[in-house]
Amino acid sequence: MIVYTEAERSAFVARHPRIPVHVASNAVYSAAELVPAHSEEPRDCFIIIGRLVEGKRPDIAVQAFMRFATDFPEARLLVIGDGPMARELRDSAVSCPQILFLGEVTDQAELRKVFARSVALVAAGYVGLNVTQALGFGVPVIYAKDEPHAPEVEALHDGNAWRFSARDSVDLARVMRVAWAARDSVDENAEKISAEVRAHYSTESMGQAFIDILGAVK
């Protein structure tokens, strides 16, 4: 049996202890690419990355940042991605020049430059591969409680993430202040954060489950 997460493996083993179970977590990058992103420039950005759709609540992130930016005008919010909410978001952020819409960016080297300046990923709705992407670059995550998250939420814990009340831009702004206050520690913790993802969410670790099963069959 191949499952998606460690939690699924534990649940399956409890019910079927005689059946071997392997985990193949979804992956975006190879282990060689999952290394911290650093820059000589200061970390002064929050980042949103992914499809701009209702389920990911990018509007909550924009509202929260606009609250946050009144006290921290040097900060920026970088929005990477496109989708049906793009125009609405641009219109709502017109009074806040610190919010920059970069469109779709898929080149790994270009994304590394962006994450190198990032304080945290803001995942205001359900989380998915954007979580392992950010953590792989050594960047912590701010995410919502009680959203229908994808299995990648399993990668988040108190050592690499902060939580806020779902659909609450005021609480998200509060947590952004916490992350901003801790921004000088991002580089210090980046390797530890990245190493966890490298061990469990690389393309090599995803493929290892299939290799192990083939070996057992032989």
PDB file of C-alpha atoms in Angstrom:
ATOM      1  CA  MET A   1       0.000   0.000   0.000  1.00  0.00           C
ATOM      2  CA  ILE A   2       1.212   3.493  -0.870  1.00  0.00           C
ATOM      3  CA  VAL A   3      -0.388   6.406   1.001  1.00  0.00           C
ATOM      4  CA  TYR A   4       0.009  10.151   0.897  1.00  0.00           C
ATOM      5  CA  THR A   5       0.916  11.097   4.482  1.00  0.00           C
ATOM      6  CA  GLU A   6       2.457   9.727   7.670  1.00  0.00           C
ATOM      7  CA  ALA A   7      -0.908  10.109   9.406  1.00  0.00           C
ATOM      8  CA  GLU A   8      -2.541   7.939   6.754  1.00  0.00           C
ATOM      9  CA  ARG A   9       0.183   5.339   7.174  1.00  0.00           C
ATOM     10  CA  SER A  10      -0.340   5.210  10.944  1.00  0.00           C
ATOM     11  CA  ALA A  11      -4.104   4.845  10.535  1.00  0.00           C
ATOM     12  CA  PHE A  12      -3.731   2.103   7.920  1.00  0.00           C
ATOM     13  CA  VAL A  13      -1.160   0.145   9.950  1.00  0.00           C
ATOM     14  CA  ALA A  14      -3.459   0.230  12.965  1.00  0.00           C
ATOM     15  CA  ARG A  15      -6.199  -1.451  10.914  1.00  0.00           C
ATOM     16  CA  HIS A  16      -4.010  -3.712   8.756  1.00  0.00           C
ATOM     17  CA  PRO A  17      -0.798  -4.427  10.661  1.00  0.00           C
ATOM     18  CA  ARG A  18       0.355  -7.199   8.275  1.00  0.00           C
ATOM     19  CA  ILE A  19       0.311  -5.079   5.113  1.00  0.00           C
ATOM     20  CA  PRO A  20       3.472  -3.075   4.339  1.00  0.00           C
ATOM     21  CA  VAL A  21       2.717   0.639   3.896  1.00  0.00           C
ATOM     22  CA  HIS A  22       4.878   3.263   2.206  1.00  0.00           C
ATOM     23  CA  VAL A  23       4.457   7.053   2.096  1.00  0.00           C
ATOM     24  CA  ALA A  24       4.770   8.958  -1.187  1.00  0.00           C
ATOM     25  CA  SER A  25       4.221  12.597  -0.254  1.00  0.00           C
ATOM     26  CA  ASN A  26       3.586  14.964  -3.145  1.00  0.00           C
ATOM     27  CA  ALA A  27       6.711  16.847  -4.256  1.00  0.00           C
ATOM     28  CA  VAL A  28       7.614  19.838  -6.419  1.00  0.00           C
ATOM     29  CA  TYR A  29      11.417  19.927  -6.277  1.00  0.00           C
ATOM     30  CA  SER A  30      14.372  17.582  -6.005  1.00  0.00           C
ATOM     31  CA  ALA A  31      16.386  17.407  -2.796  1.00  0.00           C
ATOM     32  CA  ALA A  32      19.158  19.459  -4.428  1.00  0.00           C
ATOM     33  CA  GLU A  33      16.686  22.293  -5.032  1.00  0.00           C
ATOM     34  CA  LEU A  34      15.214  22.210  -1.527  1.00  0.00           C
ATOM     35  CA  VAL A  35      17.799  24.431   0.123  1.00  0.00           C
ATOM     36  CA  PRO A  36      17.341  27.755   1.926  1.00  0.00           C
ATOM     37  CA  ALA A  37      17.063  30.935  -0.103  1.00  0.00           C
ATOM     38  CA  HIS A  38      19.268  33.755   1.178  1.00  0.00           C
ATOM     39  CA  SER A  39      19.930  37.292   0.038  1.00  0.00           C
ATOM     40  CA  GLU A  40      22.103  40.215   1.082  1.00  0.00           C
ATOM     41  CA  GLU A  41      18.935  42.297   0.990  1.00  0.00           C
ATOM     42  CA  PRO A  42      16.723  42.435   4.103  1.00  0.00           C
ATOM     43  CA  ARG A  43      13.681  40.222   4.491  1.00  0.00           C
ATOM     44  CA  ASP A  44      10.906  42.754   4.036  1.00  0.00           C
ATOM     45  CA  CYS A  45       8.217  40.852   2.118  1.00  0.00           C
ATOM     46  CA  PHE A  46       5.292  38.594   2.792  1.00  0.00           C
ATOM     47  CA  ILE A  47       4.359  36.321  -0.088  1.00  0.00           C
ATOM     48  CA  ILE A  48       1.206  34.736  -1.495  1.00  0.00           C
ATOM     49  CA  ILE A  49       1.743  32.053  -4.116  1.00  0.00           C
ATOM     50  CA  GLY A  50      -0.786  29.964  -6.009  1.00  0.00           C
ATOM     51  CA  ARG A  51      -4.043  30.243  -7.903  1.00  0.00           C
ATOM     52  CA  LEU A  52      -6.034  33.324  -6.971  1.00  0.00           C
ATOM     53  CA  VAL A  53      -9.264  31.513  -6.191  1.00  0.00           C
ATOM     54  CA  GLU A  54     -11.853  31.874  -3.449  1.00  0.00           C
ATOM     55  CA  GLY A  55     -10.795  28.762  -1.536  1.00  0.00           C
ATOM     56  CA  LYS A  56      -7.319  30.189  -0.991  1.00  0.00           C
ATOM     57  CA  ARG A  57      -8.759  33.428   0.471  1.00  0.00           C
ATOM     58  CA  PRO A  58      -6.269  35.839  -1.117  1.00  0.00           C
ATOM     59  CA  ASP A  59      -8.697  38.656  -0.351  1.00  0.00           C
ATOM     60  CA  ILE A  60      -8.269  37.962   3.383  1.00  0.00           C
ATOM     61  CA  ALA A  61      -4.494  38.175   2.976  1.00  0.00           C
ATOM     62  CA  VAL A  62      -4.753  41.487   1.106  1.00  0.00           C
ATOM     63  CA  GLN A  63      -7.108  42.968   3.704  1.00  0.00           C
ATOM     64  CA  ALA A  64      -4.834  41.844   6.529  1.00  0.00           C
ATOM     65  CA  PHE A  65      -1.717  43.235   4.899  1.00  0.00           C
ATOM     66  CA  MET A  66      -3.357  46.609   4.338  1.00  0.00           C
ATOM     67  CA  ARG A  67      -4.051  46.758   8.074  1.00  0.00           C
ATOM     68  CA  PHE A  68      -0.506  45.634   8.855  1.00  0.00           C
ATOM     69  CA  ALA A  69       1.103  48.084   6.413  1.00  0.00           C
ATOM     70  CA  THR A  70      -0.314  51.135   8.169  1.00  0.00           C
ATOM     71  CA  ASP A  71       2.227  50.508  10.938  1.00  0.00           C
ATOM     72  CA  PHE A  72       4.975  49.003   8.751  1.00  0.00           C
ATOM     73  CA  PRO A  73       5.088  50.971   5.493  1.00  0.00           C
ATOM     74  CA  GLU A  74       8.467  49.481   4.573  1.00  0.00           C
ATOM     75  CA  ALA A  75       6.931  46.004   4.242  1.00  0.00           C
ATOM     76  CA  ARG A  76       5.601  44.575   0.975  1.00  0.00           C
ATOM     77  CA  LEU A  77       3.164  41.859  -0.010  1.00  0.00           C
ATOM     78  CA  LEU A  78       4.134  39.947  -3.149  1.00  0.00           C
ATOM     79  CA  VAL A  79       1.273  38.169  -4.890  1.00  0.00           C
ATOM     80  CA  ILE A  80       2.446  35.403  -7.227  1.00  0.00           C
ATOM     81  CA  GLY A  81      -0.157  33.673  -9.354  1.00  0.00           C
ATOM     82  CA  ASP A  82      -3.214  34.358 -11.438  1.00  0.00           C
ATOM     83  CA  GLY A  83      -6.847  33.361 -11.396  1.00  0.00           C
ATOM     84  CA  PRO A  84     -10.442  34.573 -11.374  1.00  0.00           C
ATOM     85  CA  MET A  85      -9.899  36.871  -8.360  1.00  0.00           C
ATOM     86  CA  ALA A  86      -6.912  38.721  -9.854  1.00  0.00           C
ATOM     87  CA  ARG A  87      -8.802  41.816 -11.031  1.00  0.00           C
ATOM     88  CA  GLU A  88     -10.838  42.082  -7.822  1.00  0.00           C
ATOM     89  CA  LEU A  89      -7.661  41.897  -5.747  1.00  0.00           C
ATOM     90  CA  ARG A  90      -5.864  44.513  -7.830  1.00  0.00           C
ATOM     91  CA  ASP A  91      -8.832  46.859  -7.502  1.00  0.00           C
ATOM     92  CA  SER A  92      -9.033  46.407  -3.736  1.00  0.00           C
ATOM     93  CA  ALA A  93      -5.296  47.036  -3.320  1.00  0.00           C
ATOM     94  CA  VAL A  94      -5.072  50.132  -5.516  1.00  0.00           C
ATOM     95  CA  SER A  95      -4.581  52.386  -2.476  1.00  0.00           C
ATOM     96  CA  CYS A  96      -1.717  50.246  -1.139  1.00  0.00           C
ATOM     97  CA  PRO A  97       1.400  50.466  -3.356  1.00  0.00           C
ATOM     98  CA  GLN A  98       3.228  48.026  -1.080  1.00  0.00           C
ATOM     99  CA  ILE A  99       1.154  45.189  -2.615  1.00  0.00           C
ATOM    100  CA  LEU A 100       2.823  43.996  -5.805  1.00  0.00           C
ATOM    101  CA  PHE A 101       1.189  41.584  -8.257  1.00  0.00           C
ATOM    102  CA  LEU A 102       3.864  39.560 -10.043  1.00  0.00           C
ATOM    103  CA  GLY A 103       1.584  37.229 -12.016  1.00  0.00           C
ATOM    104  CA  GLU A 104       2.602  33.631 -12.630  1.00  0.00           C
ATOM    105  CA  VAL A 105       6.217  32.848 -11.817  1.00  0.00           C
ATOM    106  CA  THR A 106       7.263  29.228 -12.315  1.00  0.00           C
ATOM    107  CA  ASP A 107      11.029  29.491 -12.804  1.00  0.00           C
ATOM    108  CA  GLN A 108      12.678  28.027  -9.733  1.00  0.00           C
ATOM    109  CA  ALA A 109      15.592  30.459  -9.783  1.00  0.00           C
ATOM    110  CA  GLU A 110      13.251  33.454  -9.940  1.00  0.00           C
ATOM    111  CA  LEU A 111      11.124  32.097  -7.120  1.00  0.00           C
ATOM    112  CA  ARG A 112      14.249  31.580  -5.027  1.00  0.00           C
ATOM    113  CA  LYS A 113      15.015  35.299  -5.323  1.00  0.00           C
ATOM    114  CA  VAL A 114      11.527  36.163  -4.095  1.00  0.00           C
ATOM    115  CA  PHE A 115      11.614  33.741  -1.172  1.00  0.00           C
ATOM    116  CA  ALA A 116      15.066  35.049  -0.214  1.00  0.00           C
ATOM    117  CA  ARG A 117      13.393  38.376   0.662  1.00  0.00           C
ATOM    118  CA  SER A 118      10.357  36.803   2.366  1.00  0.00           C
ATOM    119  CA  VAL A 119       9.447  36.951   6.037  1.00  0.00           C
ATOM    120  CA  ALA A 120       6.711  34.324   5.669  1.00  0.00           C
ATOM    121  CA  LEU A 121       4.318  32.715   3.238  1.00  0.00           C
ATOM    122  CA  VAL A 122       0.756  33.860   3.907  1.00  0.00           C
ATOM    123  CA  ALA A 123      -1.669  31.008   3.224  1.00  0.00           C
ATOM    124  CA  ALA A 124      -4.991  32.600   4.110  1.00  0.00           C
ATOM    125  CA  GLY A 125      -7.163  29.730   2.839  1.00  0.00           C
ATOM    126  CA  TYR A 126      -6.518  26.044   2.308  1.00  0.00           C
ATOM    127  CA  VAL A 127      -2.863  25.068   2.087  1.00  0.00           C
ATOM    128  CA  GLY A 128      -1.302  22.649  -0.385  1.00  0.00           C
ATOM    129  CA  LEU A 129       1.978  22.440  -2.244  1.00  0.00           C
ATOM    130  CA  ASN A 130       2.645  26.123  -1.547  1.00  0.00           C
ATOM    131  CA  VAL A 131       3.513  25.033   2.001  1.00  0.00           C
ATOM    132  CA  THR A 132       6.262  22.592   1.049  1.00  0.00           C
ATOM    133  CA  GLN A 133       7.479  25.080  -1.539  1.00  0.00           C
ATOM    134  CA  ALA A 134       7.954  27.830   1.067  1.00  0.00           C
ATOM    135  CA  LEU A 135       9.390  25.536   3.730  1.00  0.00           C
ATOM    136  CA  GLY A 136      11.777  24.041   1.197  1.00  0.00           C
ATOM    137  CA  PHE A 137      13.216  27.516   0.683  1.00  0.00           C
ATOM    138  CA  GLY A 138      13.494  27.875   4.465  1.00  0.00           C
ATOM    139  CA  VAL A 139      10.591  30.325   4.804  1.00  0.00           C
ATOM    140  CA  PRO A 140       7.990  29.842   7.576  1.00  0.00           C
ATOM    141  CA  VAL A 141       4.244  29.848   6.976  1.00  0.00           C
ATOM    142  CA  ILE A 142       1.241  31.716   8.329  1.00  0.00           C
ATOM    143  CA  TYR A 143      -1.914  29.660   7.787  1.00  0.00           C
ATOM    144  CA  ALA A 144      -5.557  29.536   8.762  1.00  0.00           C
ATOM    145  CA  LYS A 145      -7.132  27.259  11.315  1.00  0.00           C
ATOM    146  CA  ASP A 146     -10.135  25.167  10.297  1.00  0.00           C
ATOM    147  CA  GLU A 147      -9.842  25.360   6.509  1.00  0.00           C
ATOM    148  CA  PRO A 148     -10.147  22.209   4.316  1.00  0.00           C
ATOM    149  CA  HIS A 149      -6.382  21.883   3.916  1.00  0.00           C
ATOM    150  CA  ALA A 150      -4.637  19.507   1.531  1.00  0.00           C
ATOM    151  CA  PRO A 151      -2.463  16.753   3.080  1.00  0.00           C
ATOM    152  CA  GLU A 152       0.622  18.985   2.979  1.00  0.00           C
ATOM    153  CA  VAL A 153      -0.677  20.686   6.128  1.00  0.00           C
ATOM    154  CA  GLU A 154       0.977  17.766   7.938  1.00  0.00           C
ATOM    155  CA  ALA A 155       4.334  19.497   7.321  1.00  0.00           C
ATOM    156  CA  LEU A 156       3.362  22.456   9.512  1.00  0.00           C
ATOM    157  CA  HIS A 157       4.050  22.690  13.237  1.00  0.00           C
ATOM    158  CA  ASP A 158       4.941  25.251  15.892  1.00  0.00           C
ATOM    159  CA  GLY A 159       8.567  25.314  14.771  1.00  0.00           C
ATOM    160  CA  ASN A 160       7.839  26.491  11.223  1.00  0.00           C
ATOM    161  CA  ALA A 161       4.404  28.116  11.218  1.00  0.00           C
ATOM    162  CA  TRP A 162       1.899  30.390  12.922  1.00  0.00           C
ATOM    163  CA  ARG A 163      -1.880  29.952  12.832  1.00  0.00           C
ATOM    164  CA  PHE A 164      -4.661  32.515  12.738  1.00  0.00           C
ATOM    165  CA  SER A 165      -8.445  32.336  12.923  1.00  0.00           C
ATOM    166  CA  ALA A 166      -9.865  31.418   9.532  1.00  0.00           C
ATOM    167  CA  ARG A 167     -11.397  34.243   7.453  1.00  0.00           C
ATOM    168  CA  ASP A 168     -10.364  36.812  10.070  1.00  0.00           C
ATOM    169  CA  SER A 169      -8.207  39.530   8.513  1.00  0.00           C
ATOM    170  CA  VAL A 170      -7.771  41.280  11.869  1.00  0.00           C
ATOM    171  CA  ASP A 171      -6.280  38.158  13.446  1.00  0.00           C
ATOM    172  CA  LEU A 172      -4.140  37.544  10.375  1.00  0.00           C
ATOM    173  CA  ALA A 173      -2.749  41.083  10.635  1.00  0.00           C
ATOM    174  CA  ARG A 174      -1.927  40.356  14.275  1.00  0.00           C
ATOM    175  CA  VAL A 175       0.001  37.210  13.347  1.00  0.00           C
ATOM    176  CA  MET A 176       1.800  39.056  10.564  1.00  0.00           C
ATOM    177  CA  ARG A 177       3.084  41.429  13.230  1.00  0.00           C
ATOM    178  CA  VAL A 178       4.390  38.437  15.195  1.00  0.00           C
ATOM    179  CA  ALA A 179       6.157  37.082  12.116  1.00  0.00           C
ATOM    180  CA  TRP A 180       7.572  40.526  11.280  1.00  0.00           C
ATOM    181  CA  ALA A 181       9.022  40.830  14.780  1.00  0.00           C
ATOM    182  CA  ALA A 182      10.756  37.476  14.271  1.00  0.00           C
ATOM    183  CA  ARG A 183      12.025  38.195  10.750  1.00  0.00           C
ATOM    184  CA  ASP A 184      15.674  38.366  11.819  1.00  0.00           C
ATOM    185  CA  SER A 185      15.493  34.709  12.869  1.00  0.00           C
ATOM    186  CA  VAL A 186      14.314  33.423   9.484  1.00  0.00           C
ATOM    187  CA  ASP A 187      17.829  32.957   8.148  1.00  0.00           C
ATOM    188  CA  GLU A 188      18.948  31.344  11.408  1.00  0.00           C
ATOM    189  CA  ASN A 189      16.190  28.712  11.219  1.00  0.00           C
ATOM    190  CA  ALA A 190      16.097  28.295   7.435  1.00  0.00           C
ATOM    191  CA  GLU A 191      18.286  25.199   7.191  1.00  0.00           C
ATOM    192  CA  LYS A 192      16.371  23.329   9.892  1.00  0.00           C
ATOM    193  CA  ILE A 193      13.045  24.167   8.239  1.00  0.00           C
ATOM    194  CA  SER A 194      14.304  23.253   4.787  1.00  0.00           C
ATOM    195  CA  ALA A 195      15.904  19.976   5.926  1.00  0.00           C
ATOM    196  CA  GLU A 196      12.584  18.601   7.175  1.00  0.00           C
ATOM    197  CA  VAL A 197      10.985  19.161   3.780  1.00  0.00           C
ATOM    198  CA  ARG A 198      14.044  17.856   1.961  1.00  0.00           C
ATOM    199  CA  ALA A 199      13.777  14.585   3.889  1.00  0.00           C
ATOM    200  CA  HIS A 200      10.079  13.989   3.266  1.00  0.00           C
ATOM    201  CA  TYR A 201       8.834  16.084   0.326  1.00  0.00           C
ATOM    202  CA  SER A 202      11.533  15.824  -2.350  1.00  0.00           C
ATOM    203  CA  THR A 203      10.924  14.077  -5.663  1.00  0.00           C
ATOM    204  CA  GLU A 204      13.436  11.458  -4.554  1.00  0.00           C
ATOM    205  CA  SER A 205      11.564  10.673  -1.335  1.00  0.00           C
ATOM    206  CA  MET A 206       8.277  10.529  -3.261  1.00  0.00           C
ATOM    207  CA  GLY A 207       9.730   8.043  -5.713  1.00  0.00           C
ATOM    208  CA  GLN A 208      11.412   5.939  -3.029  1.00  0.00           C
ATOM    209  CA  ALA A 209       8.089   4.343  -2.046  1.00  0.00           C
ATOM    210  CA  PHE A 210       7.709   2.905  -5.531  1.00  0.00           C
ATOM    211  CA  ILE A 211      11.347   1.785  -5.634  1.00  0.00           C
ATOM    212  CA  ASP A 212      10.946   0.010  -2.292  1.00  0.00           C
ATOM    213  CA  ILE A 213       7.865  -1.847  -3.485  1.00  0.00           C
ATOM    214  CA  LEU A 214       9.565  -2.932  -6.703  1.00  0.00           C
ATOM    215  CA  GLY A 215      12.478  -4.199  -4.661  1.00  0.00           C
ATOM    216  CA  ALA A 216      10.143  -6.189  -2.425  1.00  0.00           C
ATOM    217  CA  VAL A 217       8.444  -7.740  -5.453  1.00  0.00           C
ATOM    218  CA  LYS A 218      11.770  -8.911  -6.841  1.00  0.00           C
TER     219      LYS A 218
END
